[in-house]
Amino acid sequence: MSNDTGTDLREEVRSKYAAAARAVLEPKPGVTAQAVELSGTGSCCGSSATSSGCGTGSAAEAVGGFSESLYRDGETDGLPEEAVLASLGCGNPIAVADLHEGERVLDLGSGGGIDVLLSARRVGASGFAYGVDMTDDMLTLARANAAKAGAANVEFRKGVIEDLPLPDGAVDVVISNCVINLSTDKPAVLAEMFRVLVPGGRIGITDVVAEDHLTPGDRAAAGSYVGCIAGALSRAEYLDGLAAVGFADASVIFTSEATPGMHSAIVRAVKPSR
Ligand SMILES: C[S@@+](CC[C@H](N)C(=O)[O-])C[C@H]1O[C@@H](n2cnc3c(N)ncnc32)[C@H](O)[C@@H]1O
């Protein structure tokens, strides 16, 4: 991808998710202007945390749905409503990452903060959860949600996931929910995840992944880039990319089909201890 194309796509992604955040920050009755604007791509990135489908006005519904509810019954109880309304993921990375008390977690593309807040609960006061996002309105929403939740062990940093604003070996676990497909430089994202993990650290990610027989052209025909379809890696590309930067024990497991040949998937891998 040329630099110009990558920059244009990144700005398109940023603009779309800024509008999604504003749909929650500045709610309007019925279908909001943001929802109308967002529905223009004709494809869907996230799913409502608690209900299925695209299109009745929440930020999540404005940008679509990979169907089913992502979080278990009761899992989001006690979170600010705005964090749940802004859920735009395609899975539940908290369940995937098997977090433990005291761990340091980083969420790539943390959006309205739902997975950071859930992680913070899991790791407890002796742990810490960071979120990184490039979109100012999303950071505003996430920080407001953290304040409402009274979460002291969280921090949202502005940055891009291709150049993370954390030092080497800063976290035990990297999670992410439906974001890596949106990156215009995926090898850089995989290398950055490896860099910020401690030796022995792990990734527990949910993302959209294509079956290996789908060409980039097939993926582009299946949906838009900002709708989390066109930019998806294939399973083999994910596994090769993770191995190329040093990860071990990588797996990509399809969980549900979003559109023919394109799946919500769970991605796991470990940074070797030495
Ligand atoms: C599909 S939403 C998912 C948000 C959140 N993970 C969730 O489950 O609700 C994508 C988020 O990733 C952010 N994002 C997309 N590309 C990014 C990049 N290259 N660097 C940092 N953030 C990015 C967007 O601003 C947006 O908040």
PDB file of C-alpha atoms and ligand atoms in Angstrom:
ATOM      1  CA  MET A   1       0.000   0.000   0.000  1.00  0.00           C
ATOM      2  CA  SER A   2       1.417   3.415  -0.934  1.00  0.00           C
ATOM      3  CA  ASN A   3       1.971   5.963   1.851  1.00  0.00           C
ATOM      4  CA  ASP A   4      -0.710   8.246   0.399  1.00  0.00           C
ATOM      5  CA  THR A   5      -3.288   5.462   0.213  1.00  0.00           C
ATOM      6  CA  GLY A   6      -2.411   4.381   3.743  1.00  0.00           C
ATOM      7  CA  THR A   7      -2.729   7.916   5.102  1.00  0.00           C
ATOM      8  CA  ASP A   8      -6.058   8.461   3.342  1.00  0.00           C
ATOM      9  CA  LEU A   9      -7.448   5.190   4.657  1.00  0.00           C
ATOM     10  CA  ARG A  10      -6.274   5.917   8.192  1.00  0.00           C
ATOM     11  CA  GLU A  11      -7.983   9.320   8.087  1.00  0.00           C
ATOM     12  CA  GLU A  12     -11.163   7.695   6.769  1.00  0.00           C
ATOM     13  CA  VAL A  13     -11.039   5.225   9.674  1.00  0.00           C
ATOM     14  CA  ARG A  14     -10.389   8.008  12.184  1.00  0.00           C
ATOM     15  CA  SER A  15     -13.252  10.115  10.848  1.00  0.00           C
ATOM     16  CA  LYS A  16     -15.684   7.214  10.972  1.00  0.00           C
ATOM     17  CA  TYR A  17     -14.840   6.298  14.567  1.00  0.00           C
ATOM     18  CA  ALA A  18     -14.855   9.921  15.675  1.00  0.00           C
ATOM     19  CA  ALA A  19     -18.437  10.101  14.413  1.00  0.00           C
ATOM     20  CA  ALA A  20     -19.252   6.833  16.182  1.00  0.00           C
ATOM     21  CA  ALA A  21     -17.899   8.243  19.455  1.00  0.00           C
ATOM     22  CA  ARG A  22     -19.894  11.440  19.036  1.00  0.00           C
ATOM     23  CA  ALA A  23     -23.067   9.406  18.570  1.00  0.00           C
ATOM     24  CA  VAL A  24     -22.567   8.340  22.202  1.00  0.00           C
ATOM     25  CA  LEU A  25     -21.093  11.587  23.548  1.00  0.00           C
ATOM     26  CA  GLU A  26     -23.888  13.698  22.046  1.00  0.00           C
ATOM     27  CA  PRO A  27     -26.895  11.378  21.846  1.00  0.00           C
ATOM     28  CA  LYS A  28     -29.824  12.351  19.682  1.00  0.00           C
ATOM     29  CA  PRO A  29     -33.202  10.661  19.593  1.00  0.00           C
ATOM     30  CA  GLY A  30     -33.793   8.175  16.819  1.00  0.00           C
ATOM     31  CA  VAL A  31     -31.319   7.719  14.000  1.00  0.00           C
ATOM     32  CA  THR A  32     -28.644  10.317  14.448  1.00  0.00           C
ATOM     33  CA  ALA A  33     -26.862  12.289  11.745  1.00  0.00           C
ATOM     34  CA  GLN A  34     -23.762  10.318  12.684  1.00  0.00           C
ATOM     35  CA  ALA A  35     -25.603   7.054  12.236  1.00  0.00           C
ATOM     36  CA  VAL A  36     -26.784   8.087   8.801  1.00  0.00           C
ATOM     37  CA  GLU A  37     -23.272   9.152   7.850  1.00  0.00           C
ATOM     38  CA  LEU A  38     -21.767   5.957   9.165  1.00  0.00           C
ATOM     39  CA  SER A  39     -24.263   3.685   7.495  1.00  0.00           C
ATOM     40  CA  GLY A  40     -23.010   4.871   4.089  1.00  0.00           C
ATOM     41  CA  THR A  41     -20.305   2.211   3.801  1.00  0.00           C
ATOM     42  CA  GLY A  42     -22.857  -0.581   3.605  1.00  0.00           C
ATOM     43  CA  SER A  43     -20.812  -2.891   5.777  1.00  0.00           C
ATOM     44  CA  CYS A  44     -20.444  -3.516   9.453  1.00  0.00           C
ATOM     45  CA  CYS A  45     -17.546  -3.402  11.853  1.00  0.00           C
ATOM     46  CA  GLY A  46     -18.766  -4.127  15.314  1.00  0.00           C
ATOM     47  CA  SER A  47     -21.622  -5.636  17.169  1.00  0.00           C
ATOM     48  CA  SER A  48     -23.591  -4.191  20.019  1.00  0.00           C
ATOM     49  CA  ALA A  49     -22.274  -5.576  23.288  1.00  0.00           C
ATOM     50  CA  THR A  50     -25.669  -6.813  24.294  1.00  0.00           C
ATOM     51  CA  SER A  51     -27.871  -7.075  21.226  1.00  0.00           C
ATOM     52  CA  SER A  52     -27.479  -8.027  17.622  1.00  0.00           C
ATOM     53  CA  GLY A  53     -27.786  -6.286  14.316  1.00  0.00           C
ATOM     54  CA  CYS A  54     -27.094  -2.979  12.563  1.00  0.00           C
ATOM     55  CA  GLY A  55     -28.878   0.241  12.613  1.00  0.00           C
ATOM     56  CA  THR A  56     -31.063   1.668  15.351  1.00  0.00           C
ATOM     57  CA  GLY A  57     -28.874   4.541  16.357  1.00  0.00           C
ATOM     58  CA  SER A  58     -26.203   3.572  18.890  1.00  0.00           C
ATOM     59  CA  ALA A  59     -22.613   3.972  17.789  1.00  0.00           C
ATOM     60  CA  ALA A  60     -22.206   0.235  17.637  1.00  0.00           C
ATOM     61  CA  GLU A  61     -25.319  -0.227  15.598  1.00  0.00           C
ATOM     62  CA  ALA A  62     -24.416   2.702  13.349  1.00  0.00           C
ATOM     63  CA  VAL A  63     -21.294   0.936  12.195  1.00  0.00           C
ATOM     64  CA  GLY A  64     -22.888  -2.420  12.041  1.00  0.00           C
ATOM     65  CA  GLY A  65     -22.773  -5.858  13.477  1.00  0.00           C
ATOM     66  CA  PHE A  66     -21.108  -9.226  13.363  1.00  0.00           C
ATOM     67  CA  SER A  67     -24.344 -10.430  14.935  1.00  0.00           C
ATOM     68  CA  GLU A  68     -24.412 -12.094  18.327  1.00  0.00           C
ATOM     69  CA  SER A  69     -23.946 -10.548  21.689  1.00  0.00           C
ATOM     70  CA  LEU A  70     -20.235 -10.411  22.466  1.00  0.00           C
ATOM     71  CA  TYR A  71     -20.244 -10.457  26.255  1.00  0.00           C
ATOM     72  CA  ARG A  72     -21.712 -13.009  28.619  1.00  0.00           C
ATOM     73  CA  ASP A  73     -24.898 -12.201  30.520  1.00  0.00           C
ATOM     74  CA  GLY A  74     -24.031  -9.913  33.397  1.00  0.00           C
ATOM     75  CA  GLU A  75     -20.424  -9.394  32.251  1.00  0.00           C
ATOM     76  CA  THR A  76     -20.950  -5.706  31.488  1.00  0.00           C
ATOM     77  CA  ASP A  77     -23.148  -5.035  34.539  1.00  0.00           C
ATOM     78  CA  GLY A  78     -21.942  -2.000  36.444  1.00  0.00           C
ATOM     79  CA  LEU A  79     -20.075  -0.468  33.494  1.00  0.00           C
ATOM     80  CA  PRO A  80     -21.172   3.016  32.359  1.00  0.00           C
ATOM     81  CA  GLU A  81     -23.942   2.695  29.780  1.00  0.00           C
ATOM     82  CA  GLU A  82     -21.893   4.797  27.363  1.00  0.00           C
ATOM     83  CA  ALA A  83     -19.069   2.240  27.407  1.00  0.00           C
ATOM     84  CA  VAL A  84     -21.479  -0.526  26.477  1.00  0.00           C
ATOM     85  CA  LEU A  85     -23.228   1.598  23.824  1.00  0.00           C
ATOM     86  CA  ALA A  86     -19.877   2.344  22.201  1.00  0.00           C
ATOM     87  CA  SER A  87     -18.853  -1.303  21.948  1.00  0.00           C
ATOM     88  CA  LEU A  88     -17.680  -1.881  18.378  1.00  0.00           C
ATOM     89  CA  GLY A  89     -15.844  -5.155  18.647  1.00  0.00           C
ATOM     90  CA  CYS A  90     -16.318  -8.507  16.960  1.00  0.00           C
ATOM     91  CA  GLY A  91     -15.554 -10.746  19.927  1.00  0.00           C
ATOM     92  CA  ASN A  92     -14.609 -10.813  23.589  1.00  0.00           C
ATOM     93  CA  PRO A  93     -10.829 -10.538  23.997  1.00  0.00           C
ATOM     94  CA  ILE A  94     -11.129 -10.610  27.792  1.00  0.00           C
ATOM     95  CA  ALA A  95     -12.445 -14.163  27.593  1.00  0.00           C
ATOM     96  CA  VAL A  96      -9.762 -15.024  25.032  1.00  0.00           C
ATOM     97  CA  ALA A  97      -6.839 -13.631  27.018  1.00  0.00           C
ATOM     98  CA  ASP A  98      -7.615 -15.424  30.318  1.00  0.00           C
ATOM     99  CA  LEU A  99      -6.472 -12.472  32.432  1.00  0.00           C
ATOM    100  CA  HIS A 100      -5.191 -12.903  35.983  1.00  0.00           C
ATOM    101  CA  GLU A 101      -4.935 -10.725  39.065  1.00  0.00           C
ATOM    102  CA  GLY A 102      -1.932  -8.384  38.924  1.00  0.00           C
ATOM    103  CA  GLU A 103      -1.342  -8.527  35.160  1.00  0.00           C
ATOM    104  CA  ARG A 104      -0.632  -5.463  32.988  1.00  0.00           C
ATOM    105  CA  VAL A 105      -2.827  -5.398  29.898  1.00  0.00           C
ATOM    106  CA  LEU A 106      -2.794  -3.260  26.755  1.00  0.00           C
ATOM    107  CA  ASP A 107      -5.838  -2.910  24.479  1.00  0.00           C
ATOM    108  CA  LEU A 108      -5.022  -1.861  20.887  1.00  0.00           C
ATOM    109  CA  GLY A 109      -7.712   0.452  19.490  1.00  0.00           C
ATOM    110  CA  SER A 110      -9.557   0.760  22.783  1.00  0.00           C
ATOM    111  CA  GLY A 111     -12.504   2.775  21.440  1.00  0.00           C
ATOM    112  CA  GLY A 112     -15.001   3.719  24.163  1.00  0.00           C
ATOM    113  CA  GLY A 113     -13.041   1.650  26.662  1.00  0.00           C
ATOM    114  CA  ILE A 114     -15.265  -1.364  27.283  1.00  0.00           C
ATOM    115  CA  ASP A 115     -12.475  -3.960  27.122  1.00  0.00           C
ATOM    116  CA  VAL A 116     -10.058  -1.827  29.147  1.00  0.00           C
ATOM    117  CA  LEU A 117     -12.643  -1.446  31.919  1.00  0.00           C
ATOM    118  CA  LEU A 118     -13.441  -5.166  31.889  1.00  0.00           C
ATOM    119  CA  SER A 119      -9.710  -5.985  31.920  1.00  0.00           C
ATOM    120  CA  ALA A 120      -9.144  -3.602  34.830  1.00  0.00           C
ATOM    121  CA  ARG A 121     -11.761  -5.467  36.827  1.00  0.00           C
ATOM    122  CA  ARG A 122     -10.126  -8.804  36.072  1.00  0.00           C
ATOM    123  CA  VAL A 123      -6.571  -7.793  36.934  1.00  0.00           C
ATOM    124  CA  GLY A 124      -7.633  -5.933  40.077  1.00  0.00           C
ATOM    125  CA  ALA A 125      -5.907  -3.150  41.971  1.00  0.00           C
ATOM    126  CA  SER A 126      -2.498  -4.817  41.668  1.00  0.00           C
ATOM    127  CA  GLY A 127      -2.819  -4.909  37.868  1.00  0.00           C
ATOM    128  CA  PHE A 128      -3.217  -2.197  35.259  1.00  0.00           C
ATOM    129  CA  ALA A 129      -5.026  -1.768  31.932  1.00  0.00           C
ATOM    130  CA  TYR A 130      -3.862   0.605  29.169  1.00  0.00           C
ATOM    131  CA  GLY A 131      -5.851   1.556  26.094  1.00  0.00           C
ATOM    132  CA  VAL A 132      -4.326   3.082  22.973  1.00  0.00           C
ATOM    133  CA  ASP A 133      -6.451   4.777  20.328  1.00  0.00           C
ATOM    134  CA  MET A 134      -5.751   7.372  17.643  1.00  0.00           C
ATOM    135  CA  THR A 135      -9.186   9.057  17.678  1.00  0.00           C
ATOM    136  CA  ASP A 136      -9.624  12.037  20.025  1.00  0.00           C
ATOM    137  CA  ASP A 137     -13.391  11.653  20.431  1.00  0.00           C
ATOM    138  CA  MET A 138     -12.941   7.983  21.352  1.00  0.00           C
ATOM    139  CA  LEU A 139     -10.309   8.925  23.946  1.00  0.00           C
ATOM    140  CA  THR A 140     -12.658  11.567  25.395  1.00  0.00           C
ATOM    141  CA  LEU A 141     -15.420   8.985  25.649  1.00  0.00           C
ATOM    142  CA  ALA A 142     -13.138   6.306  27.119  1.00  0.00           C
ATOM    143  CA  ARG A 143     -11.702   8.655  29.772  1.00  0.00           C
ATOM    144  CA  ALA A 144     -15.199   9.808  30.737  1.00  0.00           C
ATOM    145  CA  ASN A 145     -16.263   6.166  31.021  1.00  0.00           C
ATOM    146  CA  ALA A 146     -13.268   5.348  33.220  1.00  0.00           C
ATOM    147  CA  ALA A 147     -14.103   8.292  35.489  1.00  0.00           C
ATOM    148  CA  LYS A 148     -17.758   7.197  35.721  1.00  0.00           C
ATOM    149  CA  ALA A 149     -16.655   3.654  36.502  1.00  0.00           C
ATOM    150  CA  GLY A 150     -14.281   4.941  39.190  1.00  0.00           C
ATOM    151  CA  ALA A 151     -11.503   2.829  37.656  1.00  0.00           C
ATOM    152  CA  ALA A 152      -8.168   3.873  39.151  1.00  0.00           C
ATOM    153  CA  ASN A 153      -6.026   1.247  37.411  1.00  0.00           C
ATOM    154  CA  VAL A 154      -6.589   2.367  33.802  1.00  0.00           C
ATOM    155  CA  GLU A 155      -4.998   4.837  31.416  1.00  0.00           C
ATOM    156  CA  PHE A 156      -5.940   5.756  27.856  1.00  0.00           C
ATOM    157  CA  ARG A 157      -3.064   6.984  25.684  1.00  0.00           C
ATOM    158  CA  LYS A 158      -3.311   8.651  22.306  1.00  0.00           C
ATOM    159  CA  GLY A 159      -1.311   6.917  19.613  1.00  0.00           C
ATOM    160  CA  VAL A 160      -1.327   4.614  16.642  1.00  0.00           C
ATOM    161  CA  ILE A 161      -1.025   0.887  17.038  1.00  0.00           C
ATOM    162  CA  GLU A 162       1.771   0.829  14.433  1.00  0.00           C
ATOM    163  CA  ASP A 163       3.982   2.884  16.811  1.00  0.00           C
ATOM    164  CA  LEU A 164       2.775   2.235  20.340  1.00  0.00           C
ATOM    165  CA  PRO A 165       3.308   4.883  23.044  1.00  0.00           C
ATOM    166  CA  LEU A 166       4.675   2.352  25.564  1.00  0.00           C
ATOM    167  CA  PRO A 167       8.236   1.225  26.331  1.00  0.00           C
ATOM    168  CA  ASP A 168       9.642  -2.234  25.568  1.00  0.00           C
ATOM    169  CA  GLY A 169       8.409  -5.022  27.830  1.00  0.00           C
ATOM    170  CA  ALA A 170       5.711  -2.876  29.451  1.00  0.00           C
ATOM    171  CA  VAL A 171       2.827  -5.370  29.556  1.00  0.00           C
ATOM    172  CA  ASP A 172       2.037  -9.031  30.182  1.00  0.00           C
ATOM    173  CA  VAL A 173      -0.870  -9.272  27.754  1.00  0.00           C
ATOM    174  CA  VAL A 174      -1.949  -7.491  24.566  1.00  0.00           C
ATOM    175  CA  ILE A 175      -5.614  -7.637  23.660  1.00  0.00           C
ATOM    176  CA  SER A 176      -7.514  -6.052  20.773  1.00  0.00           C
ATOM    177  CA  ASN A 177     -11.073  -6.219  19.496  1.00  0.00           C
ATOM    178  CA  CYS A 178     -11.721  -5.800  15.785  1.00  0.00           C
ATOM    179  CA  VAL A 179      -8.974  -3.255  15.128  1.00  0.00           C
ATOM    180  CA  ILE A 180      -5.938  -4.882  13.490  1.00  0.00           C
ATOM    181  CA  ASN A 181      -7.889  -5.362  10.247  1.00  0.00           C
ATOM    182  CA  LEU A 182      -8.196  -1.547  10.138  1.00  0.00           C
ATOM    183  CA  SER A 183      -4.433  -0.984  10.208  1.00  0.00           C
ATOM    184  CA  THR A 184      -2.726   0.104   7.030  1.00  0.00           C
ATOM    185  CA  ASP A 185       0.599  -1.430   8.210  1.00  0.00           C
ATOM    186  CA  LYS A 186      -0.103  -4.764   9.851  1.00  0.00           C
ATOM    187  CA  PRO A 187       3.535  -5.992  10.028  1.00  0.00           C
ATOM    188  CA  ALA A 188       4.286  -2.879  12.119  1.00  0.00           C
ATOM    189  CA  VAL A 189       1.386  -3.658  14.481  1.00  0.00           C
ATOM    190  CA  LEU A 190       2.562  -7.249  14.983  1.00  0.00           C
ATOM    191  CA  ALA A 191       6.132  -6.074  15.635  1.00  0.00           C
ATOM    192  CA  GLU A 192       4.927  -3.458  18.118  1.00  0.00           C
ATOM    193  CA  MET A 193       2.859  -6.023  20.038  1.00  0.00           C
ATOM    194  CA  PHE A 194       5.988  -8.180  20.325  1.00  0.00           C
ATOM    195  CA  ARG A 195       8.105  -5.240  21.481  1.00  0.00           C
ATOM    196  CA  VAL A 196       5.808  -4.059  24.291  1.00  0.00           C
ATOM    197  CA  LEU A 197       5.277  -7.561  25.716  1.00  0.00           C
ATOM    198  CA  VAL A 198       7.485  -8.999  28.434  1.00  0.00           C
ATOM    199  CA  PRO A 199       9.267 -12.250  27.522  1.00  0.00           C
ATOM    200  CA  GLY A 200       6.667 -14.962  28.148  1.00  0.00           C
ATOM    201  CA  GLY A 201       3.830 -12.474  27.500  1.00  0.00           C
ATOM    202  CA  ARG A 202       0.873 -13.306  25.274  1.00  0.00           C
ATOM    203  CA  ILE A 203      -1.691 -11.891  22.885  1.00  0.00           C
ATOM    204  CA  GLY A 204      -5.430 -12.618  23.053  1.00  0.00           C
ATOM    205  CA  ILE A 205      -7.094 -10.894  20.139  1.00  0.00           C
ATOM    206  CA  THR A 206     -10.402 -10.928  18.314  1.00  0.00           C
ATOM    207  CA  ASP A 207     -10.407  -9.741  14.720  1.00  0.00           C
ATOM    208  CA  VAL A 208     -11.917 -10.303  11.305  1.00  0.00           C
ATOM    209  CA  VAL A 209      -9.926 -12.892   9.346  1.00  0.00           C
ATOM    210  CA  ALA A 210     -10.367 -14.198   5.802  1.00  0.00           C
ATOM    211  CA  GLU A 211     -10.205 -17.777   4.592  1.00  0.00           C
ATOM    212  CA  ASP A 212      -6.920 -18.359   2.769  1.00  0.00           C
ATOM    213  CA  HIS A 213      -8.456 -18.789  -0.662  1.00  0.00           C
ATOM    214  CA  LEU A 214      -9.843 -15.212  -0.679  1.00  0.00           C
ATOM    215  CA  THR A 215      -7.592 -12.830  -2.590  1.00  0.00           C
ATOM    216  CA  PRO A 216      -7.255  -9.192  -1.478  1.00  0.00           C
ATOM    217  CA  GLY A 217      -9.620  -8.411  -4.374  1.00  0.00           C
ATOM    218  CA  ASP A 218     -12.195 -10.896  -3.056  1.00  0.00           C
ATOM    219  CA  ARG A 219     -11.965  -9.297   0.402  1.00  0.00           C
ATOM    220  CA  ALA A 220     -12.406  -5.799  -1.031  1.00  0.00           C
ATOM    221  CA  ALA A 221     -15.480  -7.004  -2.916  1.00  0.00           C
ATOM    222  CA  ALA A 222     -16.951  -8.462   0.299  1.00  0.00           C
ATOM    223  CA  GLY A 223     -17.114  -5.165   2.193  1.00  0.00           C
ATOM    224  CA  SER A 224     -15.473  -1.838   2.940  1.00  0.00           C
ATOM    225  CA  TYR A 225     -12.123  -1.152   4.601  1.00  0.00           C
ATOM    226  CA  VAL A 226     -13.593   0.990   7.373  1.00  0.00           C
ATOM    227  CA  GLY A 227     -16.273  -1.655   7.841  1.00  0.00           C
ATOM    228  CA  CYS A 228     -13.559  -4.130   8.953  1.00  0.00           C
ATOM    229  CA  ILE A 229     -13.806  -6.425   5.923  1.00  0.00           C
ATOM    230  CA  ALA A 230     -11.528  -5.307   3.080  1.00  0.00           C
ATOM    231  CA  GLY A 231      -8.442  -4.935   5.272  1.00  0.00           C
ATOM    232  CA  ALA A 232      -8.675  -8.334   6.951  1.00  0.00           C
ATOM    233  CA  LEU A 233      -5.662 -10.636   6.871  1.00  0.00           C
ATOM    234  CA  SER A 234      -6.125 -14.248   5.848  1.00  0.00           C
ATOM    235  CA  ARG A 235      -5.458 -16.932   8.449  1.00  0.00           C
ATOM    236  CA  ALA A 236      -2.133 -17.864   6.790  1.00  0.00           C
ATOM    237  CA  GLU A 237      -1.077 -14.198   6.557  1.00  0.00           C
ATOM    238  CA  TYR A 238      -1.789 -13.763  10.284  1.00  0.00           C
ATOM    239  CA  LEU A 239       0.178 -16.876  11.255  1.00  0.00           C
ATOM    240  CA  ASP A 240       3.110 -16.006   8.966  1.00  0.00           C
ATOM    241  CA  GLY A 241       3.135 -12.393  10.199  1.00  0.00           C
ATOM    242  CA  LEU A 242       3.167 -13.438  13.860  1.00  0.00           C
ATOM    243  CA  ALA A 243       5.987 -15.938  13.242  1.00  0.00           C
ATOM    244  CA  ALA A 244       7.992 -13.355  11.268  1.00  0.00           C
ATOM    245  CA  VAL A 245       8.195 -11.003  14.271  1.00  0.00           C
ATOM    246  CA  GLY A 246       9.068 -13.807  16.720  1.00  0.00           C
ATOM    247  CA  PHE A 247       5.783 -15.060  18.225  1.00  0.00           C
ATOM    248  CA  ALA A 248       5.420 -18.775  19.026  1.00  0.00           C
ATOM    249  CA  ASP A 249       2.445 -21.122  19.480  1.00  0.00           C
ATOM    250  CA  ALA A 250       0.226 -18.951  17.295  1.00  0.00           C
ATOM    251  CA  SER A 251      -3.333 -19.975  16.461  1.00  0.00           C
ATOM    252  CA  VAL A 252      -6.207 -18.393  14.542  1.00  0.00           C
ATOM    253  CA  ILE A 253      -9.619 -19.918  15.283  1.00  0.00           C
ATOM    254  CA  PHE A 254     -12.724 -18.900  13.351  1.00  0.00           C
ATOM    255  CA  THR A 255     -15.726 -18.309  15.601  1.00  0.00           C
ATOM    256  CA  SER A 256     -18.518 -17.037  13.354  1.00  0.00           C
ATOM    257  CA  GLU A 257     -18.869 -16.172   9.687  1.00  0.00           C
ATOM    258  CA  ALA A 258     -19.495 -12.472   9.032  1.00  0.00           C
ATOM    259  CA  THR A 259     -19.807 -12.698   5.259  1.00  0.00           C
ATOM    260  CA  PRO A 260     -18.888 -15.667   3.016  1.00  0.00           C
ATOM    261  CA  GLY A 261     -15.282 -16.619   3.734  1.00  0.00           C
ATOM    262  CA  MET A 262     -14.765 -13.815   6.280  1.00  0.00           C
ATOM    263  CA  HIS A 263     -14.919 -14.668   9.978  1.00  0.00           C
ATOM    264  CA  SER A 264     -14.784 -13.239  13.437  1.00  0.00           C
ATOM    265  CA  ALA A 265     -11.735 -15.028  14.830  1.00  0.00           C
ATOM    266  CA  ILE A 266      -9.674 -15.540  17.959  1.00  0.00           C
ATOM    267  CA  VAL A 267      -5.925 -14.994  17.573  1.00  0.00           C
ATOM    268  CA  ARG A 268      -3.505 -16.200  20.241  1.00  0.00           C
ATOM    269  CA  ALA A 269       0.302 -16.320  20.410  1.00  0.00           C
ATOM    270  CA  VAL A 270       3.126 -16.169  22.954  1.00  0.00           C
ATOM    271  CA  LYS A 271       6.365 -14.193  23.069  1.00  0.00           C
ATOM    272  CA  PRO A 272       9.030 -16.772  23.898  1.00  0.00           C
ATOM    273  CA  SER A 273      10.627 -16.418  27.343  1.00  0.00           C
ATOM    274  CA  ARG A 274      14.113 -16.258  25.853  1.00  0.00           C
TER     275      ARG A 274
HETATM  276  C1  LIG B   1     -13.948  -1.175  15.418  1.00  0.00           C
HETATM  277  S1  LIG B   1     -13.535   0.029  16.653  1.00  0.00           S
HETATM  278  C2  LIG B   1     -13.243  -1.042  18.043  1.00  0.00           C
HETATM  279  C3  LIG B   1     -13.196  -0.329  19.358  1.00  0.00           C
HETATM  280  C4  LIG B   1     -13.064  -1.218  20.588  1.00  0.00           C
HETATM  281  N1  LIG B   1     -11.945  -2.130  20.462  1.00  0.00           N
HETATM  282  C5  LIG B   1     -14.334  -1.986  20.857  1.00  0.00           C
HETATM  283  O1  LIG B   1     -14.321  -3.227  20.876  1.00  0.00           O
HETATM  284  O2  LIG B   1     -15.375  -1.350  21.057  1.00  0.00           O
HETATM  285  C6  LIG B   1     -11.898   0.509  16.141  1.00  0.00           C
HETATM  286  C7  LIG B   1     -11.167   1.456  17.056  1.00  0.00           C
HETATM  287  O3  LIG B   1      -9.794   1.406  16.725  1.00  0.00           O
HETATM  288  C8  LIG B   1      -9.278   2.700  16.556  1.00  0.00           C
HETATM  289  N2  LIG B   1      -8.217   2.592  15.542  1.00  0.00           N
HETATM  290  C9  LIG B   1      -8.347   2.159  14.261  1.00  0.00           C
HETATM  291  N3  LIG B   1      -7.158   2.131  13.646  1.00  0.00           N
HETATM  292  C10 LIG B   1      -6.242   2.557  14.559  1.00  0.00           C
HETATM  293  C11 LIG B   1      -4.819   2.752  14.524  1.00  0.00           C
HETATM  294  N4  LIG B   1      -4.119   2.500  13.412  1.00  0.00           N
HETATM  295  N5  LIG B   1      -4.204   3.186  15.647  1.00  0.00           N
HETATM  296  C12 LIG B   1      -4.920   3.458  16.772  1.00  0.00           C
HETATM  297  N6  LIG B   1      -6.266   3.295  16.861  1.00  0.00           N
HETATM  298  C13 LIG B   1      -6.918   2.848  15.772  1.00  0.00           C
HETATM  299  C14 LIG B   1     -10.460   3.551  16.149  1.00  0.00           C
HETATM  300  O4  LIG B   1     -10.267   4.908  16.498  1.00  0.00           O
HETATM  301  C15 LIG B   1     -11.590   2.907  16.940  1.00  0.00           C
HETATM  302  O5  LIG B   1     -11.730   3.469  18.215  1.00  0.00           O
END
